[in-house]
CSV table of C-alpha atoms in Angstrom, one decimal:
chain,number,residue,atom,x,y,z
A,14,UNK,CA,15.2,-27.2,-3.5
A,15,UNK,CA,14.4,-24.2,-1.7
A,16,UNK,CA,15.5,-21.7,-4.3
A,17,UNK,CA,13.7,-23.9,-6.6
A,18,UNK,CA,10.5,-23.3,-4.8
A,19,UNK,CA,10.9,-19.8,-4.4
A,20,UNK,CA,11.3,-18.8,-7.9
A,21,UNK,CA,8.0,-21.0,-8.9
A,22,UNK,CA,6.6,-19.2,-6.5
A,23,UNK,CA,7.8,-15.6,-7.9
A,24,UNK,CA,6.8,-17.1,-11.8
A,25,UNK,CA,3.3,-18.0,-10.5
A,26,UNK,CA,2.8,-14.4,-8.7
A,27,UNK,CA,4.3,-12.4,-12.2
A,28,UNK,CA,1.2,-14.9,-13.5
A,29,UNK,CA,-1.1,-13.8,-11.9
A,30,UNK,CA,-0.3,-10.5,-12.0
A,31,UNK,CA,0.1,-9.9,-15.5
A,32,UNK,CA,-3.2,-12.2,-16.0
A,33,UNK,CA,-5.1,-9.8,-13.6
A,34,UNK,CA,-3.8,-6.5,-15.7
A,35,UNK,CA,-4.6,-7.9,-19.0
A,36,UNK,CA,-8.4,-8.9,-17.6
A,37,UNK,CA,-8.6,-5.1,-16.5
A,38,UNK,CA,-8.1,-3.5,-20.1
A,39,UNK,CA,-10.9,-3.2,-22.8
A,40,UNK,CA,-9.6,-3.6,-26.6
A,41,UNK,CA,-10.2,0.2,-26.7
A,42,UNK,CA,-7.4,0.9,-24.3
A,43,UNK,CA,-5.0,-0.5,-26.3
A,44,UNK,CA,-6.5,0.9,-30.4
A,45,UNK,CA,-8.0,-2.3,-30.8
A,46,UNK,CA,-11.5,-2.5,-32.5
A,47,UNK,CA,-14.6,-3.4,-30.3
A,48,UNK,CA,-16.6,-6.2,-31.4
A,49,UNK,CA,-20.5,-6.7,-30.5
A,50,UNK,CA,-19.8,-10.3,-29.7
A,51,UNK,CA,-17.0,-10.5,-27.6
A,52,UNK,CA,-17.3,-13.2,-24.5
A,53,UNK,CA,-13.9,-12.3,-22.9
A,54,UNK,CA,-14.0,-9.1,-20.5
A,55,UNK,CA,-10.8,-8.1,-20.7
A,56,UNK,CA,-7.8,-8.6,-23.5
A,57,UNK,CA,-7.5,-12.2,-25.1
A,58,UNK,CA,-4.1,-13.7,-24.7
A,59,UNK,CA,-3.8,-13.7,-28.2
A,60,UNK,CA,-4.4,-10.1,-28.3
A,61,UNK,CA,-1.3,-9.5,-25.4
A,62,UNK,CA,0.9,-11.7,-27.1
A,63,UNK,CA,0.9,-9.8,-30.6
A,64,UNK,CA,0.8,-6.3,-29.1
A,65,UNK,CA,4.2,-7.8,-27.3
A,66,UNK,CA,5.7,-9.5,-30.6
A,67,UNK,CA,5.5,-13.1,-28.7
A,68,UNK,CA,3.9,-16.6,-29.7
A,69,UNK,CA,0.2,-16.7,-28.1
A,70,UNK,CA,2.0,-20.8,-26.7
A,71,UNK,CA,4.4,-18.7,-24.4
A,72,UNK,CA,2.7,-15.9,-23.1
A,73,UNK,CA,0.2,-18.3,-22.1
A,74,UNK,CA,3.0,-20.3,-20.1
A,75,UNK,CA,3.9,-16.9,-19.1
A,76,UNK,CA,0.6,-16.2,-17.2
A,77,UNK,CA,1.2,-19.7,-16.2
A,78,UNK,CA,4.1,-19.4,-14.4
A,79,UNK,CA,6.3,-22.1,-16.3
A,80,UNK,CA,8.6,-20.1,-18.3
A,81,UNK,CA,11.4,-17.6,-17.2
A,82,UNK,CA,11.8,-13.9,-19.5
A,83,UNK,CA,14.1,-11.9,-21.0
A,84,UNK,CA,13.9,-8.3,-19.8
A,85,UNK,CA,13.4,-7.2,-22.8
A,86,UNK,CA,10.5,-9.5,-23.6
A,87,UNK,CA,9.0,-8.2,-20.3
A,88,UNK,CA,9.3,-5.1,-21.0
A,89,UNK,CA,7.5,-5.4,-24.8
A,90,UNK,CA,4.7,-7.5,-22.3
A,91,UNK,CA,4.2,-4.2,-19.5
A,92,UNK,CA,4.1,-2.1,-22.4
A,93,UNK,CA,1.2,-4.0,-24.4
A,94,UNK,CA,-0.7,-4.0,-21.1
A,95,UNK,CA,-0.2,-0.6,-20.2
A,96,UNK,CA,1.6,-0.7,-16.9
A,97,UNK,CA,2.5,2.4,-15.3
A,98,UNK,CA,5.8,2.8,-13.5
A,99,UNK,CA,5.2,1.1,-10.3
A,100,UNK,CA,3.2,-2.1,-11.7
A,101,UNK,CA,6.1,-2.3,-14.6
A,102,UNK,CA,8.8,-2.3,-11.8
A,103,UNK,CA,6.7,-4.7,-9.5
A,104,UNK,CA,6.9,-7.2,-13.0
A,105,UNK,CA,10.4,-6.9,-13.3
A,106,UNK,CA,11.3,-7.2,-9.4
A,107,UNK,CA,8.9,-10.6,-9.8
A,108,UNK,CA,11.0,-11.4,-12.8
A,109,UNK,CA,14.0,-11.2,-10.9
A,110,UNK,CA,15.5,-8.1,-13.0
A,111,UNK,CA,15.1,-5.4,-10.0
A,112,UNK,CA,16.1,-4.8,-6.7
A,113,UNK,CA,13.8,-5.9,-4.1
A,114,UNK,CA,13.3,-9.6,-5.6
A,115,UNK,CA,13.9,-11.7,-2.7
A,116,UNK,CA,13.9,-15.3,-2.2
A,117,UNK,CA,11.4,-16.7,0.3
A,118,UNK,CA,12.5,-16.0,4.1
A,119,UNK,CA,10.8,-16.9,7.1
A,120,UNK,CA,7.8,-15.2,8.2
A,121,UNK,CA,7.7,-11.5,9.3
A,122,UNK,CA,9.4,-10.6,12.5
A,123,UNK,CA,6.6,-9.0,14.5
A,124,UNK,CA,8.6,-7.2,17.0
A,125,UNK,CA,11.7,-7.3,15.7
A,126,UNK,CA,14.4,-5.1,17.2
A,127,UNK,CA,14.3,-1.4,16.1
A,128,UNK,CA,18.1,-0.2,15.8
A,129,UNK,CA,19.0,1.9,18.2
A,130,UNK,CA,19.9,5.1,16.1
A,131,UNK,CA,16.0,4.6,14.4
A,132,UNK,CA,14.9,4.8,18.2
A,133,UNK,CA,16.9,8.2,18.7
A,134,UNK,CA,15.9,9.5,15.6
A,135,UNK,CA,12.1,9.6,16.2
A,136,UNK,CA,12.6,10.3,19.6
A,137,UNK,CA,13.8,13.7,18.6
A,138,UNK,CA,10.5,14.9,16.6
A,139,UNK,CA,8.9,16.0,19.5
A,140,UNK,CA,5.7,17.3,17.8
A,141,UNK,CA,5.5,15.0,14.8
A,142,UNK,CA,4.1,11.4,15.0
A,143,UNK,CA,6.1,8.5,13.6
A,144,UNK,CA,5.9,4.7,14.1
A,145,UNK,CA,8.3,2.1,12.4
A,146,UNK,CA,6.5,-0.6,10.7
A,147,UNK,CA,7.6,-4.1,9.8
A,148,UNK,CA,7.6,-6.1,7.0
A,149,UNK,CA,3.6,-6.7,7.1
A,150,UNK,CA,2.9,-3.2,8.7
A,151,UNK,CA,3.1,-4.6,12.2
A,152,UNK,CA,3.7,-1.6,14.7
A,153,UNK,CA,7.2,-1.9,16.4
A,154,UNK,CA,8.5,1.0,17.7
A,155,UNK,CA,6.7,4.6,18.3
A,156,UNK,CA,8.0,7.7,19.8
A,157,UNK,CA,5.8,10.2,22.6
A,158,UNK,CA,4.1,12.5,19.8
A,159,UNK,CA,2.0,8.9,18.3
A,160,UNK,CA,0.8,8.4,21.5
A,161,UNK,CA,-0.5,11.6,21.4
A,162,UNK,CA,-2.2,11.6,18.6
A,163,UNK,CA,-3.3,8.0,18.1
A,164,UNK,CA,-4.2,5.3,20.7
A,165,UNK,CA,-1.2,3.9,23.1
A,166,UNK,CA,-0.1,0.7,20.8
A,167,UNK,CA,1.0,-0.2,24.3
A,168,UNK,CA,-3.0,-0.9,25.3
A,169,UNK,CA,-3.2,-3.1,22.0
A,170,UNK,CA,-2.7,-7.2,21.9
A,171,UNK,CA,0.2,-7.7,20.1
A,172,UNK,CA,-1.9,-10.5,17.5
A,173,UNK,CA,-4.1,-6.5,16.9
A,174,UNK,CA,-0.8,-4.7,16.7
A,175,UNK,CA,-0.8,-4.2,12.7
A,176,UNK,CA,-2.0,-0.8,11.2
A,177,UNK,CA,-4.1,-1.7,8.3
A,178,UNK,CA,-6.3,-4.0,10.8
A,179,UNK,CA,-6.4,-1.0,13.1
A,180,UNK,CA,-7.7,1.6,10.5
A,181,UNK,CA,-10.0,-1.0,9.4
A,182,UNK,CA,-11.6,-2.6,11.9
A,183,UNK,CA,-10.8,-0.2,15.4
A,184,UNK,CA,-13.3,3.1,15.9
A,185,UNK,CA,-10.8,5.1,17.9
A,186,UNK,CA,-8.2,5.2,15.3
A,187,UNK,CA,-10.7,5.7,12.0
A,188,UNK,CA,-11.6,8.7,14.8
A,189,UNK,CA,-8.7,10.0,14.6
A,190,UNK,CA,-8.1,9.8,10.9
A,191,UNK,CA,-11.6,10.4,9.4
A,192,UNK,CA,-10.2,10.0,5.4
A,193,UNK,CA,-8.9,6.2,6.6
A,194,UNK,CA,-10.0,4.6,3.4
A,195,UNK,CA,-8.0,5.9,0.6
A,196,UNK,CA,-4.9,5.2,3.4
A,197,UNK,CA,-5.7,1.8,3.6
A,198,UNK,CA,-6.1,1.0,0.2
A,199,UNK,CA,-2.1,2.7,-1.0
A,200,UNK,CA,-0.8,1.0,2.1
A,201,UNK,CA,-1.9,-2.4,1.1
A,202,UNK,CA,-1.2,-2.1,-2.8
A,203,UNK,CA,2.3,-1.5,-1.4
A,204,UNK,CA,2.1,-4.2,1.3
A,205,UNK,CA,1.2,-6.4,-2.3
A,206,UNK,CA,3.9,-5.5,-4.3
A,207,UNK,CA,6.5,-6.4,-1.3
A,208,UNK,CA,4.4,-9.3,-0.5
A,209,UNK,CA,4.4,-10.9,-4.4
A,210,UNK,CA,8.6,-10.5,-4.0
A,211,UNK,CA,8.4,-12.6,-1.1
A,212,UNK,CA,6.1,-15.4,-1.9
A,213,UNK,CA,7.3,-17.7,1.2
A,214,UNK,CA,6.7,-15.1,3.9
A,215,UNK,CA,3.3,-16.3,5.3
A,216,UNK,CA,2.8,-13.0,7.5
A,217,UNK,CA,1.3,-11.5,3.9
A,218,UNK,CA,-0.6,-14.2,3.9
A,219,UNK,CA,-2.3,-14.4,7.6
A,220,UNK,CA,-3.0,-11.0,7.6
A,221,UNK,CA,-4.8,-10.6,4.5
A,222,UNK,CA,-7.1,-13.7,5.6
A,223,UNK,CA,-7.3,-11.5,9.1
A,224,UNK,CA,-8.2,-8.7,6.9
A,225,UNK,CA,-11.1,-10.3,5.2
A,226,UNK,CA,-12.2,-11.2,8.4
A,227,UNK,CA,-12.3,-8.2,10.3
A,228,UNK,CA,-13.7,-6.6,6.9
A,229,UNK,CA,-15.5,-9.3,4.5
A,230,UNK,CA,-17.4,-6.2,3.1
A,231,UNK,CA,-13.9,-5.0,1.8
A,232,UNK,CA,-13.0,-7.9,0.1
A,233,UNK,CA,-12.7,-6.2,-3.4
A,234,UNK,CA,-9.7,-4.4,-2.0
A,235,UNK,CA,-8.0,-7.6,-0.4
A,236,UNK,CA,-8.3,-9.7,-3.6
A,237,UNK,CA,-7.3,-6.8,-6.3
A,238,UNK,CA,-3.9,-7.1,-8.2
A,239,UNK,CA,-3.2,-3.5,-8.2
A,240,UNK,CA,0.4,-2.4,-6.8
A,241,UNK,CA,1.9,1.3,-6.1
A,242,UNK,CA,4.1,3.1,-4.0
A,243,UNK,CA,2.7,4.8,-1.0
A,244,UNK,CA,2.8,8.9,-2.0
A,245,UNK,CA,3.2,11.6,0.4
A,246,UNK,CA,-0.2,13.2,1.2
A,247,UNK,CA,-2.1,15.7,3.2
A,248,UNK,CA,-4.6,13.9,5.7
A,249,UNK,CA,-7.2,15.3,8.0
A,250,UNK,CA,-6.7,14.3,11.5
A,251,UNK,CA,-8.5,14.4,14.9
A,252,UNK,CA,-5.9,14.0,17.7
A,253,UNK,CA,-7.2,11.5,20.0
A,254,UNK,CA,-10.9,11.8,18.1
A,255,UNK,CA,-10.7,15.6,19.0
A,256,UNK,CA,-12.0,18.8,17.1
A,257,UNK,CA,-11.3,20.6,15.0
A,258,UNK,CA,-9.3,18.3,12.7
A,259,UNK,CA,-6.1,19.8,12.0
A,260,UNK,CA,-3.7,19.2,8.6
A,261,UNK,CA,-0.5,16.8,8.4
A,262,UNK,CA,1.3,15.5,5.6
A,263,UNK,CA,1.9,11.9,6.1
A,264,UNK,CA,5.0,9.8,4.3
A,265,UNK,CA,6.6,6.9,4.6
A,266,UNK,CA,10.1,6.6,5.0
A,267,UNK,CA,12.3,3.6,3.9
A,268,UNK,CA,14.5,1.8,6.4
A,269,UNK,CA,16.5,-1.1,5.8
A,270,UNK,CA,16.6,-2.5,9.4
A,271,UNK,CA,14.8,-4.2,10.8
A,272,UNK,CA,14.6,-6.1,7.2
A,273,UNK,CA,11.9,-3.9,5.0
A,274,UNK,CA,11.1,-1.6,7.7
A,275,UNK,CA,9.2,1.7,7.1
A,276,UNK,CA,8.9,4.8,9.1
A,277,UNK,CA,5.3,6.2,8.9
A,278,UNK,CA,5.5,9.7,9.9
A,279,UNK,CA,3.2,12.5,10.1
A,280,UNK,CA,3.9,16.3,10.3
A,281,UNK,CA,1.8,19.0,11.1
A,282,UNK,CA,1.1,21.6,8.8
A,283,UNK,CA,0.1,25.3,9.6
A,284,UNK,CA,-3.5,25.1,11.1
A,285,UNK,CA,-5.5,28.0,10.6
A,286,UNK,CA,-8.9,27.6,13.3
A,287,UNK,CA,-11.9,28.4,11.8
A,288,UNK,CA,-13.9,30.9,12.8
A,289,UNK,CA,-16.4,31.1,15.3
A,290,UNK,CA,-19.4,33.6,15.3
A,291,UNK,CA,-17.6,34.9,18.4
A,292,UNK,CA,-14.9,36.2,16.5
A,293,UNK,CA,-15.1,39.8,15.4
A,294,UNK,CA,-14.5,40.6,11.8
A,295,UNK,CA,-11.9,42.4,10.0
A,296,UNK,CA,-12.2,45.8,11.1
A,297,UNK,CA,-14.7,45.6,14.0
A,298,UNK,CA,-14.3,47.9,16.7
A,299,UNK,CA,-13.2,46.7,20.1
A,300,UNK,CA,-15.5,45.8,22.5
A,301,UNK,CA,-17.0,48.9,23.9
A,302,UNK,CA,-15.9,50.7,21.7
A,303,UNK,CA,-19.2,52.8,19.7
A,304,UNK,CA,-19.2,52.9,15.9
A,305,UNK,CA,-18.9,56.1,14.3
């Protein structure tokens, strides 16, 4: 029964999904004349179902989560809507035809145990902040350079202990990192498209209802459909809130224990101060020193 429920569960999610891509996309989009009168916003199912060469009857129980697919048919479907890479793989993980498609576990294991070796490895980058996440972007493990640059998790309540509630709703941390928004948003269209692949984990759950409470004025963000991968970047940060904000490229690394862990890490980048009206120019004379 339990894998029963679990693959309803996964149907319903590729649904909704695929209902909230084809809502986003004019007829334009996809060489399809505009009409004046047109009541629907986005595509018609009708519209999908041709595009994808299927009967308009089962793409509808598609959206409805009460039919399995073919990969093939699935991938005719991400093509009529226009998915790009990530959203097309998130389909076919939710469709059961890609790695990461999971049956429903228990919920997230906030403060799971951090291997040992994950431990060392941090440990050893002295100067470049890293803190393994959990499934749900709970904050397990840190090494000494984090606490240098961010708050001390330590001094947090393990309930507050999650980074996307931090950046959103905690002052000293959108301090540090001043550019928080466009972080947030990646992180949790990644936190999505792991949280679709496990529809019976009810961390994803609780913490987006926690997120809509600490942030109600963000709630566009917590109800959107969108999924991606998390890309490298350059981010602008103020160690412990202090100036002048100095460059590091921030990634996440993959890690497959604990279960679906991540390693958030940051390294800094050549900083070049910027002047100050102090500074002599290019070519000054020293102090003391007449000018011809």
């Amino acid at each position: 029964m339990a894998g029963h429920t679990a693959t309803s569960a996964l149907r319903s999610g590729l649904g909704g999904f695929l209902r909230a891509h084809r809502e986003r996309l004019s007829p334009g989009d996809v060489g399809l004349p505009v009409t004046a009168r047109r009541r629907t916003s986005g595509l018609r199912r009708e519209e999908v179902a041709a595009l994808s060469g299927v009967s308009v009857a089962w793409y509808t129980w598609l959206e409805q989560g009460r039919v399995d697919t073919s990969r093939q048919v699935l991938d005719a479907v991400a093509r009529a809507l226009r998915l790009d890479d990530a959203s097309h793989r998130h389909a076919l993980a939710l469709a059961g035809f890609a790695p990461g498609a999971v049956e429903a576990t228990g919920p997230s294991a906030v403060g799971a145990a951090v291997e040992p070796g994950l431990l060392d490895m941090i440990g050893r980058w002295p100067d470049s902040p890293a803190v393994v996440l959990g499934t749900a972007l709970d904050l397990l493990a840190w090494n000494r350079a984090y606490v240098d640059v961010w708050p001390d998790p330590a001094e947090v309540p393990d309930e507050r202990r999650n980074l996307l509630l931090l950046l959103v709703g905690d002052a000293s941390h959108q301090r540090v990192l001043p550019g928080w928004e466009s972080v947030v948003v990646d992180l949790y269209r990644q936190l999505r498209s792991r949280s679709d692949r496990r529809p019976g984990d009810a961390g994803f759950q609780l913490l987006t209802a926690r997120l809509r409470d600490a942030r109600a004025d963000l709630d566009d963000w917590w109800g959107c459909r969108s999924v991606g991968d998390f890309a490298p970047r350059t981010v602008d940060v103020s160690p412990r809130g202090a100036r002048p904000l100095r460059p590091y490229d921030m990634r996440l690394l993959l890690n497959p224990q604990p279960q679906d862990a991540t390693v958030l890490v940051m390294t800094p980048k050549v900083f070049t101060p910027p002047a100050t009206t102090d500074s002599p120019s290019p070519g000054a004379p020293a102090p003391g020193v007449p000018r011809p």
